[in-house]
Every structure is written in structure tokens, then in C-alpha cells.
mmCIF file of C-alpha atoms and ligand atoms in Angstrom:
data_model
loop_
_atom_site.group_PDB
_atom_site.id
_atom_site.type_symbol
_atom_site.label_atom_id
_atom_site.label_comp_id
_atom_site.label_asym_id
_atom_site.label_seq_id
_atom_site.Cartn_x
_atom_site.Cartn_y
_atom_site.Cartn_z
ATOM 1 C CA MET A 1 -14.554 74.072 -11.770
ATOM 2 C CA ASP A 2 -11.104 72.612 -11.417
ATOM 3 C CA ILE A 3 -11.610 71.174 -7.921
ATOM 4 C CA ASN A 4 -13.126 67.853 -7.039
ATOM 5 C CA ILE A 5 -16.832 68.313 -6.186
ATOM 6 C CA ASP A 6 -16.792 65.741 -3.358
ATOM 7 C CA PHE A 7 -13.749 67.393 -1.828
ATOM 8 C CA ALA A 8 -15.450 70.800 -2.036
ATOM 9 C CA LYS A 9 -18.652 69.487 -0.424
ATOM 10 C CA SER A 10 -16.887 67.795 2.505
ATOM 11 C CA ASN A 11 -14.608 70.819 2.916
ATOM 12 C CA ILE A 12 -17.609 73.142 3.219
ATOM 13 C CA LYS A 13 -19.503 70.730 5.491
ATOM 14 C CA LYS A 14 -16.581 70.508 7.910
ATOM 15 C CA LYS A 15 -15.321 74.087 7.873
ATOM 16 C CA GLY A 16 -18.180 76.183 6.489
ATOM 17 C CA PHE A 17 -16.024 77.536 3.655
ATOM 18 C CA LEU A 18 -13.773 76.359 0.845
ATOM 19 C CA ASP A 19 -10.321 75.878 2.330
ATOM 20 C CA ILE A 20 -8.108 75.907 -0.740
ATOM 21 C CA ASP A 21 -4.614 77.399 -1.006
ATOM 22 C CA ILE A 22 -4.489 80.652 -2.968
ATOM 23 C CA ASP A 23 -1.407 81.824 -4.859
ATOM 24 C CA VAL A 24 0.010 84.591 -2.622
ATOM 25 C CA ASN A 25 0.930 86.647 -5.695
ATOM 26 C CA LEU A 26 -2.674 86.866 -6.842
ATOM 27 C CA ASP A 27 -4.181 90.374 -6.739
ATOM 28 C CA LEU A 28 -7.419 89.415 -5.006
ATOM 29 C CA PHE A 29 -9.025 92.834 -5.562
ATOM 30 C CA ALA A 30 -8.455 92.577 -9.339
ATOM 31 C CA GLU A 31 -9.554 88.922 -9.383
ATOM 32 C CA ILE A 32 -12.775 89.697 -7.537
ATOM 33 C CA GLU A 33 -13.526 92.548 -9.965
ATOM 34 C CA ARG A 34 -12.917 90.156 -12.889
ATOM 35 C CA LEU A 35 -15.230 87.512 -11.391
ATOM 36 C CA LYS A 36 -17.970 90.084 -10.782
ATOM 37 C CA LYS A 37 -18.008 90.988 -14.487
ATOM 38 C CA GLU A 38 -17.589 87.437 -15.811
ATOM 39 C CA LYS A 39 -20.404 86.047 -13.670
ATOM 40 C CA ASN A 40 -22.675 89.103 -13.502
ATOM 41 C CA ALA A 41 -22.322 88.955 -9.710
ATOM 42 C CA ILE A 42 -22.991 91.668 -7.140
ATOM 43 C CA ILE A 43 -21.275 91.866 -3.744
ATOM 44 C CA LEU A 44 -23.513 93.146 -0.955
ATOM 45 C CA ALA A 45 -21.618 93.880 2.263
ATOM 46 C CA HIS A 46 -22.661 94.843 5.762
ATOM 47 C CA TYR A 47 -20.823 97.668 7.571
ATOM 48 C CA TYR A 48 -19.418 95.150 10.054
ATOM 49 C CA GLN A 49 -17.321 93.399 7.413
ATOM 50 C CA GLU A 50 -13.547 93.870 7.393
ATOM 51 C CA PRO A 51 -12.352 96.997 5.502
ATOM 52 C CA ASP A 52 -10.966 95.061 2.482
ATOM 53 C CA ILE A 53 -14.362 93.458 1.887
ATOM 54 C CA GLN A 54 -16.158 96.806 2.247
ATOM 55 C CA ASP A 55 -13.752 98.293 -0.309
ATOM 56 C CA VAL A 56 -14.456 95.624 -2.903
ATOM 57 C CA ALA A 57 -18.249 95.566 -2.382
ATOM 58 C CA ASP A 58 -20.763 97.028 -4.846
ATOM 59 C CA PHE A 59 -23.073 98.076 -2.048
ATOM 60 C CA ILE A 60 -22.476 98.520 1.678
ATOM 61 C CA GLY A 61 -25.438 98.946 3.958
ATOM 62 C CA ASP A 62 -27.417 98.141 7.070
ATOM 63 C CA SER A 63 -29.840 95.229 7.188
ATOM 64 C CA LEU A 64 -32.691 97.208 5.610
ATOM 65 C CA GLY A 65 -30.533 98.721 2.855
ATOM 66 C CA LEU A 66 -29.107 95.302 2.034
ATOM 67 C CA ALA A 67 -32.547 93.665 1.833
ATOM 68 C CA GLN A 68 -33.803 96.514 -0.380
ATOM 69 C CA LYS A 69 -30.771 96.201 -2.661
ATOM 70 C CA ALA A 70 -31.172 92.400 -2.830
ATOM 71 C CA GLU A 71 -34.834 92.850 -3.796
ATOM 72 C CA LYS A 72 -33.914 95.105 -6.739
ATOM 73 C CA THR A 73 -30.720 93.598 -8.120
ATOM 74 C CA GLU A 74 -30.547 92.296 -11.668
ATOM 75 C CA ALA A 75 -27.313 90.391 -11.067
ATOM 76 C CA ASP A 76 -27.373 86.610 -11.605
ATOM 77 C CA ILE A 77 -25.335 85.876 -8.489
ATOM 78 C CA ILE A 78 -25.600 87.636 -5.129
ATOM 79 C CA VAL A 79 -22.453 87.315 -3.045
ATOM 80 C CA PHE A 80 -23.414 88.196 0.494
ATOM 81 C CA ALA A 81 -20.622 89.510 2.659
ATOM 82 C CA GLY A 82 -22.480 89.439 5.936
ATOM 83 C CA VAL A 83 -24.009 86.783 8.172
ATOM 84 C CA HIS A 84 -26.272 83.833 7.439
ATOM 85 C CA PHE A 85 -29.658 85.444 8.182
ATOM 86 C CA MET A 86 -28.809 88.291 5.779
ATOM 87 C CA ALA A 87 -27.860 85.919 2.946
ATOM 88 C CA GLU A 88 -30.996 83.891 3.692
ATOM 89 C CA THR A 89 -33.104 87.066 3.375
ATOM 90 C CA ALA A 90 -31.496 87.766 -0.021
ATOM 91 C CA LYS A 91 -32.306 84.193 -1.108
ATOM 92 C CA ILE A 92 -35.909 84.490 0.114
ATOM 93 C CA LEU A 93 -36.292 87.603 -2.033
ATOM 94 C CA ASN A 94 -34.520 85.931 -4.981
ATOM 95 C CA PRO A 95 -35.436 82.234 -4.883
ATOM 96 C CA HIS A 96 -34.235 81.657 -8.453
ATOM 97 C CA LYS A 97 -30.861 83.330 -8.026
ATOM 98 C CA LYS A 98 -27.664 81.881 -6.672
ATOM 99 C CA VAL A 99 -26.831 83.422 -3.287
ATOM 100 C CA LEU A 100 -23.342 82.797 -1.938
ATOM 101 C CA LEU A 101 -21.969 83.336 1.566
ATOM 102 C CA PRO A 102 -18.148 83.180 1.942
ATOM 103 C CA ASP A 103 -18.414 81.274 5.238
ATOM 104 C CA LEU A 104 -21.580 79.344 6.100
ATOM 105 C CA LYS A 105 -20.639 79.434 9.787
ATOM 106 C CA ALA A 106 -21.083 83.218 9.852
ATOM 107 C CA GLY A 107 -24.105 83.031 12.147
ATOM 108 C CA CYS A 108 -25.501 85.444 14.734
ATOM 109 C CA SER A 109 -25.976 85.132 18.509
ATOM 110 C CA LEU A 110 -29.326 86.903 18.266
ATOM 111 C CA ALA A 111 -30.615 84.518 15.611
ATOM 112 C CA ASP A 112 -29.331 81.574 17.705
ATOM 113 C CA SER A 113 -31.175 82.875 20.773
ATOM 114 C CA ALA A 114 -34.558 82.039 19.225
ATOM 115 C CA PRO A 115 -34.950 78.326 18.387
ATOM 116 C CA ALA A 116 -38.099 77.808 16.292
ATOM 117 C CA ALA A 117 -39.642 75.042 18.466
ATOM 118 C CA LEU A 118 -39.460 77.181 21.631
ATOM 119 C CA PHE A 119 -40.669 80.241 19.785
ATOM 120 C CA ARG A 120 -43.716 78.359 18.490
ATOM 121 C CA GLN A 121 -44.657 77.479 22.129
ATOM 122 C CA PHE A 122 -44.076 81.108 23.183
ATOM 123 C CA LYS A 123 -46.408 82.279 20.416
ATOM 124 C CA GLU A 124 -49.086 79.807 21.513
ATOM 125 C CA LYS A 125 -48.971 81.269 25.025
ATOM 126 C CA HIS A 126 -49.805 84.713 23.603
ATOM 127 C CA PRO A 127 -52.814 84.320 21.320
ATOM 128 C CA GLY A 128 -54.065 87.396 19.495
ATOM 129 C CA HIS A 129 -50.594 88.945 19.321
ATOM 130 C CA VAL A 130 -49.034 90.173 16.078
ATOM 131 C CA VAL A 131 -45.450 88.880 15.834
ATOM 132 C CA ILE A 132 -42.871 91.475 14.802
ATOM 133 C CA SER A 133 -39.458 89.872 14.404
ATOM 134 C CA TYR A 134 -36.183 91.693 14.037
ATOM 135 C CA ILE A 135 -34.523 90.603 10.797
ATOM 136 C CA ASN A 136 -31.688 89.071 12.887
ATOM 137 C CA CYS A 137 -33.469 85.712 13.117
ATOM 138 C CA THR A 138 -33.583 82.456 11.184
ATOM 139 C CA ALA A 139 -35.894 81.857 8.244
ATOM 140 C CA ASP A 140 -37.848 79.463 10.515
ATOM 141 C CA ILE A 141 -38.601 82.337 12.915
ATOM 142 C CA LYS A 142 -39.444 84.613 9.994
ATOM 143 C CA SER A 143 -41.937 82.014 8.787
ATOM 144 C CA LEU A 144 -43.631 82.199 12.234
ATOM 145 C CA SER A 145 -43.761 86.017 12.133
ATOM 146 C CA ASP A 146 -46.271 88.516 10.767
ATOM 147 C CA ILE A 147 -43.882 91.362 9.984
ATOM 148 C CA ILE A 148 -40.097 91.650 9.933
ATOM 149 C CA CYS A 149 -38.333 94.830 10.970
ATOM 150 C CA THR A 150 -34.803 96.190 11.187
ATOM 151 C CA SER A 151 -33.374 98.823 13.501
ATOM 152 C CA SER A 152 -34.011 101.397 10.718
ATOM 153 C CA ASN A 153 -37.733 100.840 10.441
ATOM 154 C CA ALA A 154 -38.861 99.107 13.674
ATOM 155 C CA GLU A 155 -40.510 102.220 15.110
ATOM 156 C CA LYS A 156 -42.542 102.839 11.950
ATOM 157 C CA ILE A 157 -43.500 99.168 11.645
ATOM 158 C CA ILE A 158 -44.837 99.197 15.220
ATOM 159 C CA GLU A 159 -46.654 102.486 14.679
ATOM 160 C CA SER A 160 -48.279 101.121 11.512
ATOM 161 C CA LEU A 161 -50.325 98.772 13.732
ATOM 162 C CA PRO A 162 -53.477 99.876 15.591
ATOM 163 C CA LYS A 163 -52.724 101.262 19.078
ATOM 164 C CA ASP A 164 -54.600 98.466 20.850
ATOM 165 C CA GLN A 165 -52.949 95.673 18.860
ATOM 166 C CA LYS A 166 -51.098 93.226 21.109
ATOM 167 C CA ILE A 167 -47.554 92.639 19.903
ATOM 168 C CA ILE A 168 -44.796 90.065 20.446
ATOM 169 C CA PHE A 169 -41.360 91.483 19.641
ATOM 170 C CA ALA A 170 -38.517 89.012 19.003
ATOM 171 C CA PRO A 171 -35.712 88.120 19.374
ATOM 172 C CA ASP A 172 -33.783 91.164 20.744
ATOM 173 C CA LYS A 173 -34.867 92.172 24.260
ATOM 174 C CA ASN A 174 -32.647 95.298 24.218
ATOM 175 C CA LEU A 175 -34.027 96.653 20.951
ATOM 176 C CA GLY A 176 -37.491 95.608 22.163
ATOM 177 C CA ALA A 177 -37.113 97.524 25.448
ATOM 178 C CA TYR A 178 -35.836 100.593 23.572
ATOM 179 C CA LEU A 179 -38.832 100.427 21.197
ATOM 180 C CA LYS A 180 -41.299 99.984 24.066
ATOM 181 C CA LYS A 181 -39.995 103.225 25.522
ATOM 182 C CA LYS A 182 -39.999 105.074 22.169
ATOM 183 C CA THR A 183 -43.443 103.982 20.999
ATOM 184 C CA GLY A 184 -45.200 103.601 24.376
ATOM 185 C CA ARG A 185 -46.413 100.135 23.293
ATOM 186 C CA ASP A 186 -46.489 97.377 25.888
ATOM 187 C CA MET A 187 -44.958 94.590 23.801
ATOM 188 C CA VAL A 188 -44.181 91.046 24.955
ATOM 189 C CA LEU A 189 -40.433 90.525 24.464
ATOM 190 C CA TRP A 190 -38.452 87.411 23.593
ATOM 191 C CA ASN A 191 -35.338 87.116 25.763
ATOM 192 C CA GLY A 192 -32.564 87.272 23.135
ATOM 193 C CA ALA A 193 -29.522 89.528 22.755
ATOM 194 C CA CYS A 194 -26.471 90.275 20.627
ATOM 195 C CA ILE A 195 -23.178 89.282 22.273
ATOM 196 C CA VAL A 196 -21.384 92.237 20.676
ATOM 197 C CA HIS A 197 -23.800 94.955 21.770
ATOM 198 C CA GLU A 198 -24.046 93.599 25.323
ATOM 199 C CA ILE A 199 -20.291 93.853 25.900
ATOM 200 C CA PHE A 200 -19.890 97.625 26.317
ATOM 201 C CA SER A 201 -18.809 98.927 29.700
ATOM 202 C CA VAL A 202 -20.755 101.871 31.155
ATOM 203 C CA GLU A 203 -17.852 102.633 33.524
ATOM 204 C CA LYS A 204 -15.252 102.708 30.752
ATOM 205 C CA ILE A 205 -17.435 104.820 28.441
ATOM 206 C CA THR A 206 -18.035 107.257 31.321
ATOM 207 C CA ARG A 207 -14.272 107.499 31.959
ATOM 208 C CA LEU A 208 -13.636 107.960 28.236
ATOM 209 C CA LYS A 209 -16.144 110.811 28.192
ATOM 210 C CA ILE A 210 -14.208 112.538 30.983
ATOM 211 C CA ARG A 211 -10.998 112.287 28.952
ATOM 212 C CA HIS A 212 -12.798 113.424 25.759
ATOM 213 C CA PRO A 213 -15.386 115.932 27.038
ATOM 214 C CA LYS A 214 -16.407 117.043 23.536
ATOM 215 C CA ALA A 215 -16.921 113.506 22.218
ATOM 216 C CA LYS A 216 -20.494 112.449 21.497
ATOM 217 C CA VAL A 217 -21.583 108.924 22.349
ATOM 218 C CA ILE A 218 -23.464 107.258 19.503
ATOM 219 C CA ALA A 219 -25.013 103.838 20.021
ATOM 220 C CA HIS A 220 -26.892 101.079 18.259
ATOM 221 C CA PRO A 221 -30.274 100.222 19.867
ATOM 222 C CA GLU A 222 -29.131 96.598 20.353
ATOM 223 C CA CYS A 223 -27.051 97.957 23.287
ATOM 224 C CA GLU A 224 -28.302 97.581 26.856
ATOM 225 C CA GLU A 225 -30.318 100.382 28.444
ATOM 226 C CA PRO A 226 -27.525 101.772 30.702
ATOM 227 C CA VAL A 227 -25.323 102.287 27.620
ATOM 228 C CA LEU A 228 -28.189 103.825 25.636
ATOM 229 C CA ARG A 229 -28.758 106.245 28.527
ATOM 230 C CA LEU A 230 -25.238 107.626 27.916
ATOM 231 C CA ALA A 231 -25.876 108.128 24.194
ATOM 232 C CA ASP A 232 -26.266 111.482 22.449
ATOM 233 C CA TYR A 233 -27.648 109.677 19.427
ATOM 234 C CA ILE A 234 -29.143 106.185 18.897
ATOM 235 C CA GLY A 235 -29.694 104.559 15.512
ATOM 236 C CA SER A 236 -29.074 101.756 13.035
ATOM 237 C CA THR A 237 -25.625 101.479 11.451
ATOM 238 C CA THR A 238 -26.637 103.581 8.418
ATOM 239 C CA SER A 239 -28.256 106.135 10.670
ATOM 240 C CA LEU A 240 -25.152 106.358 12.912
ATOM 241 C CA LEU A 241 -22.955 106.825 9.838
ATOM 242 C CA LYS A 242 -25.212 109.590 8.449
ATOM 243 C CA TYR A 243 -25.276 111.271 11.855
ATOM 244 C CA THR A 244 -21.468 111.500 11.957
ATOM 245 C CA MET A 245 -21.449 112.882 8.394
ATOM 246 C CA ASN A 246 -24.012 115.621 9.061
ATOM 247 C CA ASP A 247 -23.251 116.529 12.670
ATOM 248 C CA ASP A 248 -20.849 119.372 13.438
ATOM 249 C CA GLY A 249 -19.054 117.468 16.227
ATOM 250 C CA GLN A 250 -15.457 116.309 15.777
ATOM 251 C CA GLU A 251 -15.174 113.333 18.101
ATOM 252 C CA TYR A 252 -17.391 110.281 18.623
ATOM 253 C CA ILE A 253 -17.409 107.293 20.967
ATOM 254 C CA VAL A 254 -19.023 104.580 18.873
ATOM 255 C CA ALA A 255 -21.027 101.883 20.676
ATOM 256 C CA THR A 256 -21.539 99.314 17.971
ATOM 257 C CA GLU A 257 -19.401 96.795 16.080
ATOM 258 C CA THR A 258 -16.044 98.297 15.056
ATOM 259 C CA GLY A 259 -16.436 97.568 11.309
ATOM 260 C CA ILE A 260 -18.586 100.701 10.908
ATOM 261 C CA LEU A 261 -15.590 102.900 11.806
ATOM 262 C CA HIS A 262 -14.085 102.217 8.362
ATOM 263 C CA GLN A 263 -16.915 104.049 6.540
ATOM 264 C CA MET A 264 -17.154 106.741 9.240
ATOM 265 C CA GLN A 265 -13.453 107.494 8.863
ATOM 266 C CA LYS A 266 -13.683 107.403 5.045
ATOM 267 C CA GLU A 267 -16.631 109.819 5.002
ATOM 268 C CA SER A 268 -15.181 112.164 7.644
ATOM 269 C CA PRO A 269 -11.371 111.800 7.470
ATOM 270 C CA TYR A 270 -10.718 114.705 9.854
ATOM 271 C CA LYS A 271 -13.033 113.502 12.616
ATOM 272 C CA THR A 272 -12.002 111.138 15.421
ATOM 273 C CA PHE A 273 -13.858 107.888 16.070
ATOM 274 C CA ILE A 274 -13.208 105.946 19.253
ATOM 275 C CA PRO A 275 -14.655 102.429 19.608
ATOM 276 C CA ALA A 276 -16.642 102.182 22.853
ATOM 277 C CA PRO A 277 -14.624 99.872 25.139
ATOM 278 C CA PRO A 278 -15.846 96.403 26.080
ATOM 279 C CA ASP A 279 -16.044 95.346 29.741
ATOM 280 C CA ASN A 280 -12.994 93.074 29.402
ATOM 281 C CA MET A 281 -9.595 93.144 27.716
ATOM 282 C CA CYS A 282 -10.407 91.418 24.420
ATOM 283 C CA ALA A 283 -11.635 93.020 21.205
ATOM 284 C CA CYS A 284 -15.147 91.708 21.837
ATOM 285 C CA ASN A 285 -16.817 94.584 20.044
ATOM 286 C CA ASP A 286 -15.728 92.799 16.851
ATOM 287 C CA CYS A 287 -18.525 90.436 15.805
ATOM 288 C CA PRO A 288 -16.885 86.990 15.673
ATOM 289 C CA TYR A 289 -19.445 85.853 13.085
ATOM 290 C CA MET A 290 -19.150 88.828 10.732
ATOM 291 C CA LYS A 291 -15.383 88.577 10.910
ATOM 292 C CA LEU A 292 -15.399 84.929 9.731
ATOM 293 C CA ASN A 293 -15.637 86.281 6.185
ATOM 294 C CA THR A 294 -12.282 87.221 4.673
ATOM 295 C CA LEU A 295 -11.173 88.539 1.287
ATOM 296 C CA GLU A 296 -9.677 85.100 0.524
ATOM 297 C CA LYS A 297 -12.940 83.295 1.308
ATOM 298 C CA LEU A 298 -14.843 85.887 -0.730
ATOM 299 C CA TYR A 299 -12.586 85.249 -3.722
ATOM 300 C CA LEU A 300 -12.880 81.449 -3.418
ATOM 301 C CA CYS A 301 -16.641 81.513 -3.061
ATOM 302 C CA MET A 302 -16.931 83.637 -6.211
ATOM 303 C CA GLN A 303 -14.463 81.490 -8.135
ATOM 304 C CA TYR A 304 -16.156 78.177 -7.253
ATOM 305 C CA GLU A 305 -19.700 79.490 -6.596
ATOM 306 C CA ALA A 306 -19.787 77.833 -3.172
ATOM 307 C CA PRO A 307 -20.883 77.767 -0.386
ATOM 308 C CA GLU A 308 -24.373 78.492 -1.607
ATOM 309 C CA ILE A 309 -27.521 79.243 0.431
ATOM 310 C CA ILE A 310 -29.949 76.368 -0.114
ATOM 311 C CA MET A 311 -33.333 76.555 1.609
ATOM 312 C CA ASP A 312 -36.411 74.462 2.185
ATOM 313 C CA LYS A 313 -39.031 75.661 -0.317
ATOM 314 C CA ASN A 314 -41.894 75.830 2.212
ATOM 315 C CA ILE A 315 -39.891 77.837 4.754
ATOM 316 C CA LEU A 316 -38.681 80.138 1.997
ATOM 317 C CA GLU A 317 -42.227 80.832 0.801
ATOM 318 C CA ALA A 318 -43.579 81.349 4.332
ATOM 319 C CA ALA A 319 -40.689 83.632 5.309
ATOM 320 C CA ARG A 320 -41.163 85.842 2.252
ATOM 321 C CA LYS A 321 -44.554 87.269 3.299
ATOM 322 C CA PRO A 322 -43.402 89.047 6.510
ATOM 323 C CA ILE A 323 -40.299 90.379 4.709
ATOM 324 C CA GLU A 324 -42.388 91.744 1.853
ATOM 325 C CA ARG A 325 -44.723 93.335 4.392
ATOM 326 C CA MET A 326 -41.706 95.075 5.960
ATOM 327 C CA LEU A 327 -40.476 96.301 2.567
ATOM 328 C CA ALA A 328 -43.932 97.618 1.646
ATOM 329 C CA ILE A 329 -44.348 99.530 4.950
ATOM 330 C CA SER A 330 -40.803 100.932 4.620
ATOM 331 C CA LYS A 331 -41.620 102.176 1.122
ATOM 332 C CA GLN A 332 -44.807 103.782 2.395
ATOM 333 C CA TYR A 333 -42.742 105.761 4.937
ATOM 334 C CA GLY A 334 -40.041 106.634 2.398
ATOM 335 C CA LEU A 335 -37.414 104.521 4.201
HETATM 336 P P1 LIG B 401 -28.197 97.212 11.291
HETATM 337 O O1 LIG B 401 -27.071 97.204 10.289
HETATM 338 O O2 LIG B 401 -29.493 96.975 10.624
HETATM 339 O O3 LIG B 401 -28.156 98.449 12.103
HETATM 340 O O4 LIG B 401 -27.982 95.968 12.261
HETATM 341 C C1 LIG B 401 -26.858 95.805 13.030
HETATM 342 C C2 LIG B 401 -26.538 94.396 13.262
HETATM 343 O O5 LIG B 401 -26.281 93.964 14.350
HETATM 344 C C3 LIG B 401 -26.494 93.524 12.125
HETATM 345 O O6 LIG B 401 -26.172 92.252 12.533
HETATM 346 FE FE1 LIG B 402 -25.565 89.063 15.276
HETATM 347 FE FE2 LIG B 402 -24.629 90.887 16.936
HETATM 348 FE FE3 LIG B 402 -23.025 89.874 15.100
HETATM 349 FE FE4 LIG B 402 -25.011 91.514 14.370
HETATM 350 S S1 LIG B 402 -23.262 92.035 15.608
HETATM 351 S S2 LIG B 402 -24.454 89.579 13.419
HETATM 352 S S3 LIG B 402 -26.578 90.967 15.874
HETATM 353 S S4 LIG B 402 -23.970 88.737 16.798
#
């Protein structure tokens, strides 16, 4: 390292990332490729990352795909281009590996909506319930859960439990309500939500459909029920991408974070993808947390191996069990 350690630490503490000037003539794509080889590092990226990051990643996926890839990787360093709970999950599955996140402040409104102390009280009020938590939660919440799920496997995870089993589902009330309807289970829901998926405007999507009568509406189950009611297809990010690849339609209104459009357009260059409009004038269907990561921060974090995910050993151990249970059930169902 050719930077002062104390400077780096205070820089990360204050800003969440290493704020160091980069030579503008540097080819960051080539540099990142070089660092991957030199350090035996793998870049795992979520579909909501900016296109440059997706293009330099070794694997792009949804939350389940990323956890499965993290579980299997033989790389020494995992560079997680996503948000904090995703990098934490990779660390939980690889406690002896170095896991880096380009910007430590890349959080998640859903994860923030479930503080551990309040959740513990909530759990106590519902004895005898199995706790299924959506992977978009902190490691503390995972450690208080019985099974983790993602939007790809939630239905199967719920169905793997006996029909009379009482269930708490946390923290996403929209995904929870969707799953209650799909599985017929009367689950107790935690009142959390994703700021990005709650922003879509039913009125504007309806108007867009009138202007594009052949367009299909595809939506992520984190969206609110009125938006889901407009959808021709509902699924996780990977599932939405696959749908657009295999479907014979030509036009899609996409109700999820806009980052996914990059892969949709790459896979189906002749199809048209329209981001579902938010209910105001800003680009609020961009996740402000996901978009904190940039190619520059990715390069710096690989170069200096910081910021790194460091976790309390007890939480890490306790959070691993419900994640492993999720991975085992997913395997059983061929997911
Ligand atoms: P999936 O990629 O698992 O569909 O989740 C979407 C999401 O909101 C991730 O933060
Ligand atoms: Fe969290 Fe929503 Fe951003 Fe996903 S899109 S990281 S759920 S705030």
C-alpha cells in the first residue's frame, strides 16, 4: 500500500469509501482486470449496479444467484458490487476470505426498516412462529431468523414448511403480501418496504400502456399491490430478465430498478424496454444505495483492499444457519 493507513481509515469512516484522486488517463477496465488476476479476486455484481460495473464483473446476478456464487467461489478476495447486506452475506458464507464493498454506505431502505431490538420484541409477541426473513436485512436480523429467502425462492421456502406452521415474514410487507396471496398462508408481516419499488405510479403506468398497447408490464414482487395488479409477469430480477429473453413480446414496461435494463437490452438488443415511471419527476427508480458504487470506487477498493466487511464473530455464526438452510432448500428444488 502506498497510502497512509490512518488516512485511509479516517477517509473510509467519514465517507464510506476511499476518496483518493485517480489519474484520469488510467484505463480502469484494464486496471481492474489486472487486479483481479494479481489478487485472485472475483467481482460479484447485482443487476442494479451501473452498466460499467456490470461489464467488468465476473458474475452478475440476483440476490440468490450472488449468494450461491459466493458460497462456491475459490477466489481469495470477493469484491461485492452491490449493497451492504449482500456483501455481509458473502462474508458470512466465507468468514476466512476478504470481502470488499466499494462504498460501505451502500445500504438498503428495507434492511434499515427492521432494527434488531424492535424485531426481537416483535418476535416475542408471536411465540411459536417460524421466522422467514428476506435476504434484504442486516446480519443481526438474520441471526434472529430461522430461514432466509430471496424473491427467487420465497414461495418454495414457505411451501417447504408444514401447512399449519405459523410464520413471521420480514422485513418486506409488499413481498410478504404477494406471498400470502400466492401460497395461501396467513403470515404475520413486518412493516418494511423498499423505497425504490414503492415509487411507481399506477396512473403513469396505465397511461404508458395506452400509448404502448403491445407492451407487457413486468414487475418485481417488492412493488405495491396496485402495481403488481397491472403486471403481466412478476418475478425476481433474474426471473424478469429470463422472461424478456424467452418471451415473444417486443416491448416491456419494467417495474423494478433501472439497472436491470442494461442486461435486458444486451440480451435482447432489438426489443424495447421502458422503465416504469415513478410518481414524481426525479429518477427515483434508481436505487440511491446501489448507485453509490462507481467504477472508480471499485478500482480503489481492489487496489487498496478497503473498505472491507468486518463482522462480529457471534453474529456471523448465528446468521450463517438460516442462510445455509435457504441454500439447502433451494438446492432441493433445483433453484
Ligand atoms: P433480487 O435481485 O433478488 O430480485 O432482489 C432485488 C433487490 O431489491 C435487491 O436489493
Ligand atoms: Fe434495498 Fe430497494 Fe435498493 Fe434493493 S432496490 S437495495 S431493496 S433500497
